[in-house]
Amino acid sequence: MKYFIVTYGCQMNVHESEKIAGILEKMGYECCQAREEADIIVFNTCAIREGAEDRVFGNVGNLKKQKRKNKDLIIVVCGCMTQKSQTAQKLLNTFPFVDIVIGTFNLPKLGLYIEAVKKGRQLEILEEGDIDETLPYKRTSGDNAWVNIMQGCNNFCTYCIVPYVRGREKSRKAENILKEIKETVETGKYKKITLLGQNVNSYGKDIEGGLSFAQLLKEICKIEGDFKVSFMTSHPKDLTDDVIDVIAGEDKIEKYIHLPAQSGNNRILKMMNRSYTREKYLEIIDKIRKKIPDCRITSDFIVGFPSETEEEFEDTMSLVEKVKYDSIFAFMYSPREGTVASKMEEQIDQDVKNKRVNKLLALEKKLQRESDKK
Ligand code: 5AD
Ligand code: SF4
């Protein structure tokens, strides 16, 4: 029996697909390279922008023929997109050949759904869930090992669906994280450890008497072995001096920070509920440059947020020029149902968003050339 996993979205999903692979292999399935050969196909979906969801609908739809040929084929759709019950229901209604539709918190029960599949189609969306420390995983990212340190997000940036589909922030216990990293390093196969969380800098705030993110980093660096640590994603409002100091002082920590600014304009940042200003953001960048001169810095930006004017967009352009990022990701704002920004007036026309994103991407190309030269 063979499995094939299709992963959309961020590194968190890539790592969760490693857990899906772990669960399936424990059940006796083997990995295969083409979906045509598979007995079970899992779509691990993303909800961050509409485009990601459209692709899932397209690709799941394409399986109709394969299922007609092989009635025993099991099709599972899980992840952020199906955590929204309306979308999950729509998927099940649109594609009568899909067997299992579950949300992000149902993953630990994946094996049970598969075992029960003969009894009929299943739809279940749990509303919350703890991090399951017992899930097996199969690492698939070369010499890089993803290590989840927390899940969820409490920030509620007004454009973002993540807090709705990943729940509130929950940190893993430091002892479990350290044990996982130690065991991973001891295999000798992994030279890079990448810590994952939607907002890694608020690690530990939900555990009374627990370690802070800076303290966790220090403890990780005490683990013996030849490896480098990096982490994502940082929120500028929580990137405190102690974290910058640890990055500066520890050889094992990669000199790299992904620090999404999202916009360079204060009115838009406020509407986004980002809790910092352009000036505050630039102060943090200054601090990083002073304490870690060789640090690579990257960022995410959203263009065409509701009511964004041409001048306000130009503030984003000037911020990017000023910071001289090593690289940036530029996204067109995509309204997500249920978020505050999706209900705001003055949504921006698609062609204006296109123009702005192309302008920003042209600037990104220029930066990239300069960074490569460096
Ligand atoms: N529209 C466009 N981009 C978004 N992002 C998050 N939500 C949206 C949205 N609704 C971007 C942010 C975030 C990155 C992962 O995706 O820039 O940092
Ligand atoms: Fe979304 Fe903001 Fe949380 Fe990042 S910090 S996951 S953008 S709500």
mmCIF file of C-alpha atoms and ligand atoms in Angstrom:
data_model
loop_
_atom_site.group_PDB
_atom_site.id
_atom_site.type_symbol
_atom_site.label_atom_id
_atom_site.label_comp_id
_atom_site.label_asym_id
_atom_site.label_seq_id
_atom_site.Cartn_x
_atom_site.Cartn_y
_atom_site.Cartn_z
ATOM 1 C CA MET A 1 0.000 0.000 0.000
ATOM 2 C CA LYS A 2 1.411 3.364 -1.057
ATOM 3 C CA TYR A 3 0.861 6.964 -0.022
ATOM 4 C CA PHE A 4 1.352 10.329 -1.722
ATOM 5 C CA ILE A 5 1.174 13.655 0.138
ATOM 6 C CA VAL A 6 0.584 17.034 -1.537
ATOM 7 C CA THR A 7 1.657 19.937 0.684
ATOM 8 C CA TYR A 8 0.617 23.583 0.302
ATOM 9 C CA GLY A 9 1.744 26.616 2.291
ATOM 10 C CA CYS A 10 4.334 27.307 4.953
ATOM 11 C CA GLN A 11 7.113 25.332 6.679
ATOM 12 C CA MET A 12 4.720 24.436 9.476
ATOM 13 C CA ASN A 13 2.694 22.492 6.907
ATOM 14 C CA VAL A 14 5.815 20.921 5.430
ATOM 15 C CA HIS A 15 6.657 19.646 8.912
ATOM 16 C CA GLU A 16 3.103 18.507 9.538
ATOM 17 C CA SER A 17 3.275 16.507 6.323
ATOM 18 C CA GLU A 18 6.313 14.791 7.868
ATOM 19 C CA LYS A 19 4.021 13.796 10.726
ATOM 20 C CA ILE A 20 1.360 12.587 8.269
ATOM 21 C CA ALA A 21 4.087 10.490 6.596
ATOM 22 C CA GLY A 22 5.093 9.167 10.029
ATOM 23 C CA ILE A 23 1.528 8.130 10.853
ATOM 24 C CA LEU A 24 1.029 6.455 7.449
ATOM 25 C CA GLU A 25 4.323 4.561 7.614
ATOM 26 C CA LYS A 26 3.452 3.312 11.073
ATOM 27 C CA MET A 27 0.250 1.941 9.533
ATOM 28 C CA GLY A 28 2.324 0.075 6.941
ATOM 29 C CA TYR A 29 2.042 2.450 3.962
ATOM 30 C CA GLU A 30 5.085 3.224 1.804
ATOM 31 C CA CYS A 31 5.898 6.519 0.113
ATOM 32 C CA CYS A 32 5.544 6.696 -3.706
ATOM 33 C CA GLN A 33 6.721 9.289 -6.195
ATOM 34 C CA ALA A 34 3.603 9.650 -8.390
ATOM 35 C CA ARG A 35 0.033 10.158 -7.295
ATOM 36 C CA GLU A 36 -1.175 7.689 -9.961
ATOM 37 C CA GLU A 37 0.527 4.867 -8.014
ATOM 38 C CA ALA A 38 -0.960 5.793 -4.647
ATOM 39 C CA ASP A 39 -3.564 3.946 -2.583
ATOM 40 C CA ILE A 40 -3.985 6.960 -0.350
ATOM 41 C CA ILE A 41 -3.529 10.632 -1.302
ATOM 42 C CA VAL A 42 -3.425 13.341 1.362
ATOM 43 C CA PHE A 43 -3.794 17.047 0.584
ATOM 44 C CA ASN A 44 -2.328 19.143 3.397
ATOM 45 C CA THR A 45 -3.838 22.534 2.633
ATOM 46 C CA CYS A 46 -3.189 26.242 3.270
ATOM 47 C CA ALA A 47 -5.724 29.043 3.801
ATOM 48 C CA ILE A 48 -3.511 32.125 3.879
ATOM 49 C CA ARG A 49 -4.604 33.482 0.472
ATOM 50 C CA GLU A 50 -7.426 32.682 -1.910
ATOM 51 C CA GLY A 51 -4.994 31.424 -4.568
ATOM 52 C CA ALA A 52 -3.828 28.614 -2.287
ATOM 53 C CA GLU A 53 -7.420 27.461 -1.761
ATOM 54 C CA ASP A 54 -8.261 27.639 -5.476
ATOM 55 C CA ARG A 55 -5.322 25.377 -6.254
ATOM 56 C CA VAL A 56 -6.580 22.779 -3.785
ATOM 57 C CA PHE A 57 -10.049 22.767 -5.348
ATOM 58 C CA GLY A 58 -8.447 22.376 -8.813
ATOM 59 C CA ASN A 59 -6.080 19.590 -7.814
ATOM 60 C CA VAL A 60 -8.593 17.604 -5.772
ATOM 61 C CA GLY A 61 -11.046 17.911 -8.684
ATOM 62 C CA ASN A 62 -8.450 16.361 -10.998
ATOM 63 C CA LEU A 63 -8.560 13.108 -9.021
ATOM 64 C CA LYS A 64 -12.056 12.208 -10.187
ATOM 65 C CA LYS A 65 -10.781 9.911 -12.977
ATOM 66 C CA GLN A 66 -8.216 8.166 -10.767
ATOM 67 C CA LYS A 67 -10.888 7.418 -8.190
ATOM 68 C CA ARG A 68 -13.218 6.080 -10.913
ATOM 69 C CA LYS A 69 -10.478 3.662 -12.004
ATOM 70 C CA ASN A 70 -9.532 2.691 -8.450
ATOM 71 C CA LYS A 71 -12.547 2.600 -6.144
ATOM 72 C CA ASP A 72 -10.337 1.725 -3.151
ATOM 73 C CA LEU A 73 -8.258 4.888 -3.462
ATOM 74 C CA ILE A 74 -8.555 6.918 -0.231
ATOM 75 C CA ILE A 75 -8.529 10.715 -0.592
ATOM 76 C CA VAL A 76 -7.913 12.868 2.490
ATOM 77 C CA VAL A 77 -8.029 16.675 2.670
ATOM 78 C CA CYS A 78 -6.678 18.238 5.875
ATOM 79 C CA GLY A 79 -4.924 21.378 7.147
ATOM 80 C CA CYS A 80 -5.765 25.059 7.521
ATOM 81 C CA MET A 81 -8.252 25.364 4.681
ATOM 82 C CA THR A 82 -10.475 22.553 5.943
ATOM 83 C CA GLN A 83 -10.267 23.802 9.529
ATOM 84 C CA LYS A 84 -12.943 26.278 8.365
ATOM 85 C CA SER A 85 -16.112 24.209 8.548
ATOM 86 C CA GLN A 86 -17.848 26.006 5.665
ATOM 87 C CA THR A 87 -14.961 25.338 3.298
ATOM 88 C CA ALA A 88 -14.720 21.742 4.542
ATOM 89 C CA GLN A 89 -18.410 21.207 3.852
ATOM 90 C CA LYS A 90 -18.132 22.825 0.415
ATOM 91 C CA LEU A 91 -15.261 20.519 -0.458
ATOM 92 C CA LEU A 92 -17.196 17.461 0.606
ATOM 93 C CA ASN A 93 -20.281 18.580 -1.354
ATOM 94 C CA THR A 94 -18.317 19.477 -4.503
ATOM 95 C CA PHE A 95 -16.286 16.259 -4.625
ATOM 96 C CA PRO A 96 -18.323 13.145 -3.786
ATOM 97 C CA PHE A 97 -15.175 11.030 -4.236
ATOM 98 C CA VAL A 98 -13.289 12.639 -1.308
ATOM 99 C CA ASP A 99 -13.297 10.270 1.705
ATOM 100 C CA ILE A 100 -11.964 12.199 4.694
ATOM 101 C CA VAL A 101 -12.052 15.941 5.403
ATOM 102 C CA ILE A 102 -10.494 17.050 8.703
ATOM 103 C CA GLY A 103 -9.030 20.203 10.272
ATOM 104 C CA THR A 104 -5.656 21.051 11.789
ATOM 105 C CA PHE A 105 -6.488 19.777 15.278
ATOM 106 C CA ASN A 106 -7.606 16.349 14.023
ATOM 107 C CA LEU A 107 -4.180 15.242 12.804
ATOM 108 C CA PRO A 108 -3.379 12.969 15.780
ATOM 109 C CA LYS A 109 -6.510 10.959 14.926
ATOM 110 C CA LEU A 110 -5.653 10.535 11.221
ATOM 111 C CA GLY A 111 -5.007 6.794 11.615
ATOM 112 C CA LEU A 112 -8.456 6.284 13.164
ATOM 113 C CA TYR A 113 -10.209 8.056 10.286
ATOM 114 C CA ILE A 114 -8.355 5.922 7.749
ATOM 115 C CA GLU A 115 -9.218 2.706 9.594
ATOM 116 C CA ALA A 116 -12.892 3.722 9.645
ATOM 117 C CA VAL A 117 -13.020 4.758 5.978
ATOM 118 C CA LYS A 118 -14.842 1.625 4.821
ATOM 119 C CA LYS A 119 -17.834 2.691 6.917
ATOM 120 C CA GLY A 120 -18.311 5.847 4.832
ATOM 121 C CA ARG A 121 -17.167 9.414 4.263
ATOM 122 C CA GLN A 122 -16.008 11.393 7.268
ATOM 123 C CA LEU A 123 -16.003 15.083 8.111
ATOM 124 C CA GLU A 124 -14.731 16.212 11.497
ATOM 125 C CA ILE A 125 -13.361 19.565 12.571
ATOM 126 C CA LEU A 126 -12.130 19.796 16.167
ATOM 127 C CA GLU A 127 -12.027 23.358 17.523
ATOM 128 C CA GLU A 128 -8.872 23.165 19.666
ATOM 129 C CA GLY A 129 -6.147 20.691 20.470
ATOM 130 C CA ASP A 130 -2.873 20.302 22.352
ATOM 131 C CA ILE A 131 0.431 19.563 20.665
ATOM 132 C CA ASP A 132 0.673 15.781 20.515
ATOM 133 C CA GLU A 133 4.149 14.734 21.678
ATOM 134 C CA THR A 134 3.626 11.114 20.654
ATOM 135 C CA LEU A 135 3.151 11.623 16.899
ATOM 136 C CA PRO A 136 5.770 9.876 14.795
ATOM 137 C CA TYR A 137 7.393 11.784 11.948
ATOM 138 C CA LYS A 138 9.513 11.057 8.941
ATOM 139 C CA ARG A 139 12.004 13.841 8.213
ATOM 140 C CA THR A 140 12.022 14.716 4.515
ATOM 141 C CA SER A 141 13.986 17.982 4.244
ATOM 142 C CA GLY A 142 17.555 16.777 3.635
ATOM 143 C CA ASP A 143 19.961 17.843 6.368
ATOM 144 C CA ASN A 144 17.443 20.300 7.791
ATOM 145 C CA ALA A 145 15.277 19.194 10.693
ATOM 146 C CA TRP A 146 12.111 21.187 11.434
ATOM 147 C CA VAL A 147 11.352 21.391 15.133
ATOM 148 C CA ASN A 148 8.012 22.768 16.189
ATOM 149 C CA ILE A 149 8.283 24.874 19.360
ATOM 150 C CA MET A 150 4.770 26.296 19.506
ATOM 151 C CA GLN A 151 1.497 26.424 17.658
ATOM 152 C CA GLY A 152 -1.203 29.029 17.124
ATOM 153 C CA CYS A 153 -1.185 32.810 17.272
ATOM 154 C CA ASN A 154 -2.731 35.428 19.574
ATOM 155 C CA ASN A 155 -2.017 38.477 17.451
ATOM 156 C CA PHE A 156 -5.069 38.717 15.234
ATOM 157 C CA CYS A 157 -3.506 40.868 12.538
ATOM 158 C CA THR A 158 -6.666 42.043 10.799
ATOM 159 C CA TYR A 159 -5.862 40.436 7.418
ATOM 160 C CA CYS A 160 -4.803 37.047 8.764
ATOM 161 C CA ILE A 161 -6.727 33.781 8.989
ATOM 162 C CA VAL A 162 -4.058 31.954 11.040
ATOM 163 C CA PRO A 163 -5.458 32.635 14.542
ATOM 164 C CA TYR A 164 -8.807 31.242 13.377
ATOM 165 C CA VAL A 165 -7.431 28.009 11.933
ATOM 166 C CA ARG A 166 -4.503 27.353 14.298
ATOM 167 C CA GLY A 167 -6.030 28.506 17.582
ATOM 168 C CA ARG A 168 -4.345 30.349 20.449
ATOM 169 C CA GLU A 169 -0.617 30.210 21.180
ATOM 170 C CA LYS A 170 0.510 27.022 22.868
ATOM 171 C CA SER A 171 4.177 26.371 23.602
ATOM 172 C CA ARG A 172 5.762 22.966 23.802
ATOM 173 C CA LYS A 173 7.573 22.160 27.028
ATOM 174 C CA ALA A 174 11.249 23.110 26.760
ATOM 175 C CA GLU A 175 12.361 19.650 27.956
ATOM 176 C CA ASN A 176 10.520 17.991 25.049
ATOM 177 C CA ILE A 177 12.007 20.423 22.512
ATOM 178 C CA LEU A 178 15.533 19.949 23.882
ATOM 179 C CA LYS A 179 15.141 16.175 23.920
ATOM 180 C CA GLU A 180 13.950 16.170 20.302
ATOM 181 C CA ILE A 181 16.859 18.348 19.146
ATOM 182 C CA LYS A 182 19.409 16.289 21.059
ATOM 183 C CA GLU A 183 18.142 13.053 19.537
ATOM 184 C CA THR A 184 17.999 14.607 16.080
ATOM 185 C CA VAL A 185 21.565 15.951 16.270
ATOM 186 C CA GLU A 186 22.839 12.627 17.643
ATOM 187 C CA THR A 187 21.726 10.812 14.474
ATOM 188 C CA GLY A 188 24.482 12.767 12.702
ATOM 189 C CA LYS A 189 22.192 13.318 9.699
ATOM 190 C CA TYR A 190 21.083 16.877 10.419
ATOM 191 C CA LYS A 191 23.264 19.980 10.302
ATOM 192 C CA LYS A 192 20.423 22.493 10.480
ATOM 193 C CA ILE A 193 17.700 22.777 13.097
ATOM 194 C CA THR A 194 14.883 25.153 12.172
ATOM 195 C CA LEU A 195 12.554 26.088 15.022
ATOM 196 C CA LEU A 196 8.985 26.648 13.893
ATOM 197 C CA GLY A 197 6.120 28.685 15.275
ATOM 198 C CA GLN A 198 3.753 31.345 13.949
ATOM 199 C CA ASN A 199 5.259 33.759 16.445
ATOM 200 C CA VAL A 200 8.415 32.221 17.933
ATOM 201 C CA ASN A 201 9.308 35.278 20.005
ATOM 202 C CA SER A 202 6.346 34.785 22.290
ATOM 203 C CA TYR A 203 7.493 31.249 23.043
ATOM 204 C CA GLY A 204 6.916 30.296 26.674
ATOM 205 C CA LYS A 205 4.576 33.130 27.607
ATOM 206 C CA ASP A 206 1.782 30.600 28.146
ATOM 207 C CA ILE A 207 3.854 28.385 30.462
ATOM 208 C CA GLU A 208 4.163 29.641 34.027
ATOM 209 C CA GLY A 209 7.774 29.636 35.143
ATOM 210 C CA GLY A 210 8.880 28.329 31.758
ATOM 211 C CA LEU A 211 11.806 29.457 29.608
ATOM 212 C CA SER A 212 11.591 32.558 27.418
ATOM 213 C CA PHE A 213 12.527 32.283 23.736
ATOM 214 C CA ALA A 214 15.989 33.745 24.421
ATOM 215 C CA GLN A 215 16.548 31.235 27.246
ATOM 216 C CA LEU A 216 15.354 28.375 25.053
ATOM 217 C CA LEU A 217 17.834 29.398 22.335
ATOM 218 C CA LYS A 218 20.658 29.424 24.897
ATOM 219 C CA GLU A 219 19.730 25.949 26.131
ATOM 220 C CA ILE A 220 19.629 24.634 22.556
ATOM 221 C CA CYS A 221 23.128 26.011 21.937
ATOM 222 C CA LYS A 222 24.429 23.989 24.890
ATOM 223 C CA ILE A 223 23.574 20.755 23.056
ATOM 224 C CA GLU A 224 26.769 19.189 21.789
ATOM 225 C CA GLY A 225 27.298 18.606 18.090
ATOM 226 C CA ASP A 226 27.976 20.236 14.756
ATOM 227 C CA PHE A 227 24.742 22.033 13.875
ATOM 228 C CA LYS A 228 23.235 25.475 13.246
ATOM 229 C CA VAL A 229 19.917 26.757 14.560
ATOM 230 C CA SER A 230 17.523 29.132 12.855
ATOM 231 C CA PHE A 231 13.904 29.990 13.541
ATOM 232 C CA MET A 232 10.795 31.485 12.047
ATOM 233 C CA THR A 233 8.657 33.526 12.207
ATOM 234 C CA SER A 234 9.470 36.565 14.369
ATOM 235 C CA HIS A 235 7.018 39.360 15.088
ATOM 236 C CA PRO A 236 8.716 42.790 15.331
ATOM 237 C CA LYS A 237 6.710 43.708 18.438
ATOM 238 C CA ASP A 238 8.132 40.706 20.328
ATOM 239 C CA LEU A 239 11.721 40.652 19.060
ATOM 240 C CA THR A 240 13.326 41.744 22.301
ATOM 241 C CA ASP A 241 16.941 42.769 22.956
ATOM 242 C CA ASP A 242 17.717 39.548 24.810
ATOM 243 C CA VAL A 243 16.913 37.544 21.664
ATOM 244 C CA ILE A 244 19.114 39.808 19.513
ATOM 245 C CA ASP A 245 21.916 39.416 22.082
ATOM 246 C CA VAL A 246 21.667 35.620 22.045
ATOM 247 C CA ILE A 247 21.792 35.532 18.235
ATOM 248 C CA ALA A 248 24.825 37.836 18.310
ATOM 249 C CA GLY A 249 26.610 35.817 20.988
ATOM 250 C CA GLU A 250 26.040 32.205 19.983
ATOM 251 C CA ASP A 251 28.019 30.649 17.125
ATOM 252 C CA LYS A 252 25.435 27.931 16.681
ATOM 253 C CA ILE A 253 22.704 30.410 15.755
ATOM 254 C CA GLU A 254 22.385 31.314 12.091
ATOM 255 C CA LYS A 255 22.842 35.039 11.517
ATOM 256 C CA TYR A 256 19.480 35.338 9.830
ATOM 257 C CA ILE A 257 16.185 36.928 10.869
ATOM 258 C CA HIS A 258 12.929 36.826 8.942
ATOM 259 C CA LEU A 259 11.142 39.891 10.305
ATOM 260 C CA PRO A 260 7.896 40.578 8.426
ATOM 261 C CA ALA A 261 7.111 44.303 8.323
ATOM 262 C CA GLN A 262 3.953 43.913 6.159
ATOM 263 C CA SER A 263 3.825 47.666 5.389
ATOM 264 C CA GLY A 264 5.998 50.766 5.671
ATOM 265 C CA ASN A 265 3.106 53.089 6.464
ATOM 266 C CA ASN A 266 1.913 53.841 9.998
ATOM 267 C CA ARG A 267 -1.803 54.229 9.205
ATOM 268 C CA ILE A 268 -1.843 50.881 7.388
ATOM 269 C CA LEU A 269 0.206 49.183 10.137
ATOM 270 C CA LYS A 270 -2.375 50.396 12.642
ATOM 271 C CA MET A 271 -5.241 49.120 10.522
ATOM 272 C CA MET A 272 -3.412 45.807 10.260
ATOM 273 C CA ASN A 273 -3.164 45.692 14.087
ATOM 274 C CA ARG A 274 0.593 45.132 13.918
ATOM 275 C CA SER A 275 1.376 47.034 17.193
ATOM 276 C CA TYR A 276 4.514 48.794 15.915
ATOM 277 C CA THR A 277 5.286 51.819 13.813
ATOM 278 C CA ARG A 278 7.641 52.253 10.885
ATOM 279 C CA GLU A 279 10.008 54.121 13.229
ATOM 280 C CA LYS A 280 9.936 51.361 15.851
ATOM 281 C CA TYR A 281 10.584 48.751 13.150
ATOM 282 C CA LEU A 282 13.561 50.721 11.838
ATOM 283 C CA GLU A 283 14.915 51.007 15.382
ATOM 284 C CA ILE A 284 14.886 47.210 15.682
ATOM 285 C CA ILE A 285 16.640 46.879 12.320
ATOM 286 C CA ASP A 286 19.260 49.364 13.509
ATOM 287 C CA LYS A 287 19.829 47.353 16.670
ATOM 288 C CA ILE A 288 20.243 44.140 14.675
ATOM 289 C CA ARG A 289 22.687 45.786 12.267
ATOM 290 C CA LYS A 290 24.760 47.159 15.156
ATOM 291 C CA LYS A 291 24.861 43.972 17.217
ATOM 292 C CA ILE A 292 24.993 41.461 14.347
ATOM 293 C CA PRO A 293 26.636 43.256 11.401
ATOM 294 C CA ASP A 294 26.620 40.203 9.120
ATOM 295 C CA CYS A 295 22.957 39.332 9.800
ATOM 296 C CA ARG A 296 20.763 38.525 6.784
ATOM 297 C CA ILE A 297 17.348 40.114 7.118
ATOM 298 C CA THR A 298 14.257 39.223 5.089
ATOM 299 C CA SER A 299 10.630 40.310 5.279
ATOM 300 C CA ASP A 300 7.053 39.845 4.063
ATOM 301 C CA PHE A 301 4.928 42.668 2.662
ATOM 302 C CA ILE A 302 1.265 42.920 1.769
ATOM 303 C CA VAL A 303 0.249 45.415 -0.920
ATOM 304 C CA GLY A 304 -3.281 46.640 -1.583
ATOM 305 C CA PHE A 305 -4.542 46.350 1.994
ATOM 306 C CA PRO A 306 -8.035 47.973 2.136
ATOM 307 C CA SER A 307 -7.867 51.762 1.573
ATOM 308 C CA GLU A 308 -4.067 51.790 0.934
ATOM 309 C CA THR A 309 -3.284 54.892 -1.141
ATOM 310 C CA GLU A 310 -0.509 55.255 -3.699
ATOM 311 C CA GLU A 311 1.512 57.374 -1.227
ATOM 312 C CA GLU A 312 1.067 54.789 1.512
ATOM 313 C CA PHE A 313 2.277 52.072 -0.833
ATOM 314 C CA GLU A 314 5.299 54.270 -1.625
ATOM 315 C CA ASP A 315 6.112 54.199 2.112
ATOM 316 C CA THR A 316 6.458 50.426 1.781
ATOM 317 C CA MET A 317 8.768 50.900 -1.218
ATOM 318 C CA SER A 318 10.908 53.397 0.695
ATOM 319 C CA LEU A 319 11.105 51.122 3.757
ATOM 320 C CA VAL A 320 12.344 48.272 1.580
ATOM 321 C CA GLU A 321 14.955 50.575 -0.003
ATOM 322 C CA LYS A 322 16.028 51.841 3.378
ATOM 323 C CA VAL A 323 16.418 48.485 5.097
ATOM 324 C CA LYS A 324 18.147 46.935 2.071
ATOM 325 C CA TYR A 325 16.772 43.495 2.821
ATOM 326 C CA ASP A 326 18.561 40.443 1.516
ATOM 327 C CA SER A 327 15.247 39.318 0.152
ATOM 328 C CA ILE A 328 11.535 39.976 0.558
ATOM 329 C CA PHE A 329 8.242 38.233 -0.169
ATOM 330 C CA ALA A 330 5.527 40.463 -1.606
ATOM 331 C CA PHE A 331 1.867 39.448 -1.518
ATOM 332 C CA MET A 332 -1.287 41.017 -2.862
ATOM 333 C CA TYR A 333 -3.832 41.409 -0.083
ATOM 334 C CA SER A 334 -6.363 38.582 -0.245
ATOM 335 C CA PRO A 335 -9.576 39.023 1.774
ATOM 336 C CA ARG A 336 -10.112 36.055 4.110
ATOM 337 C CA GLU A 337 -13.652 35.437 5.250
ATOM 338 C CA GLY A 338 -14.139 35.992 8.975
ATOM 339 C CA THR A 339 -11.190 38.391 9.391
ATOM 340 C CA VAL A 340 -11.663 42.069 10.314
ATOM 341 C CA ALA A 341 -10.011 43.447 7.166
ATOM 342 C CA SER A 342 -12.266 41.476 4.836
ATOM 343 C CA LYS A 343 -15.194 43.581 6.069
ATOM 344 C CA MET A 344 -13.378 46.919 5.667
ATOM 345 C CA GLU A 345 -14.637 49.347 3.084
ATOM 346 C CA GLU A 346 -12.467 50.546 0.207
ATOM 347 C CA GLN A 347 -11.154 47.177 -0.923
ATOM 348 C CA ILE A 348 -8.499 47.818 -3.581
ATOM 349 C CA ASP A 349 -9.010 46.855 -7.242
ATOM 350 C CA GLN A 350 -7.140 43.823 -8.490
ATOM 351 C CA ASP A 351 -5.285 45.744 -11.234
ATOM 352 C CA VAL A 352 -3.982 48.264 -8.670
ATOM 353 C CA LYS A 353 -2.774 45.372 -6.479
ATOM 354 C CA ASN A 354 -1.101 43.835 -9.526
ATOM 355 C CA LYS A 355 0.724 47.054 -10.372
ATOM 356 C CA ARG A 356 1.910 47.545 -6.800
ATOM 357 C CA VAL A 357 3.108 43.986 -6.344
ATOM 358 C CA ASN A 358 5.016 44.125 -9.641
ATOM 359 C CA LYS A 359 6.690 47.374 -8.620
ATOM 360 C CA LEU A 360 7.712 45.876 -5.280
ATOM 361 C CA LEU A 361 8.938 42.677 -6.931
ATOM 362 C CA ALA A 362 11.080 44.722 -9.353
ATOM 363 C CA LEU A 363 12.687 46.368 -6.327
ATOM 364 C CA GLU A 364 13.154 42.918 -4.760
ATOM 365 C CA LYS A 365 15.053 41.766 -7.878
ATOM 366 C CA LYS A 366 17.398 44.741 -7.543
ATOM 367 C CA LEU A 367 17.996 43.977 -3.858
ATOM 368 C CA GLN A 368 18.584 40.331 -4.654
ATOM 369 C CA ARG A 369 21.316 41.249 -7.140
ATOM 370 C CA GLU A 370 22.987 43.481 -4.552
ATOM 371 C CA SER A 371 22.701 40.814 -1.845
ATOM 372 C CA ASP A 372 24.173 38.170 -4.181
ATOM 373 C CA LYS A 373 27.122 40.485 -4.896
ATOM 374 C CA LYS A 374 27.692 40.897 -1.160
HETATM 375 N N1 5AD B 1 -3.423 38.386 2.082
HETATM 376 C C1 5AD B 1 -2.163 38.464 1.599
HETATM 377 N N2 5AD B 1 -1.083 38.053 2.271
HETATM 378 C C2 5AD B 1 -1.268 37.569 3.515
HETATM 379 N N3 5AD B 1 -0.399 37.111 4.427
HETATM 380 C C3 5AD B 1 -1.090 36.720 5.509
HETATM 381 N N4 5AD B 1 -2.405 36.917 5.322
HETATM 382 C C4 5AD B 1 -2.540 37.452 4.091
HETATM 383 C C5 5AD B 1 -3.650 37.899 3.322
HETATM 384 N N5 5AD B 1 -4.895 37.849 3.794
HETATM 385 C C6 5AD B 1 1.047 37.122 4.223
HETATM 386 C C7 5AD B 1 1.777 37.913 5.307
HETATM 387 C C8 5AD B 1 2.448 36.839 6.113
HETATM 388 C C9 5AD B 1 2.718 35.794 5.063
HETATM 389 C C10 5AD B 1 2.998 34.440 5.571
HETATM 390 O O1 5AD B 1 1.545 35.800 4.289
HETATM 391 O O2 5AD B 1 2.730 38.740 4.674
HETATM 392 O O3 5AD B 1 3.637 37.292 6.739
HETATM 393 FE FE1 SF4 B 2 -1.066 36.003 11.104
HETATM 394 FE FE2 SF4 B 2 -0.228 38.189 12.418
HETATM 395 FE FE3 SF4 B 2 -0.290 35.801 13.676
HETATM 396 FE FE4 SF4 B 2 1.536 36.237 11.757
HETATM 397 S S1 SF4 B 2 1.394 37.348 13.720
HETATM 398 S S2 SF4 B 2 0.247 34.387 11.984
HETATM 399 S S3 SF4 B 2 0.396 37.541 10.338
HETATM 400 S S4 SF4 B 2 -2.052 36.957 12.910
#
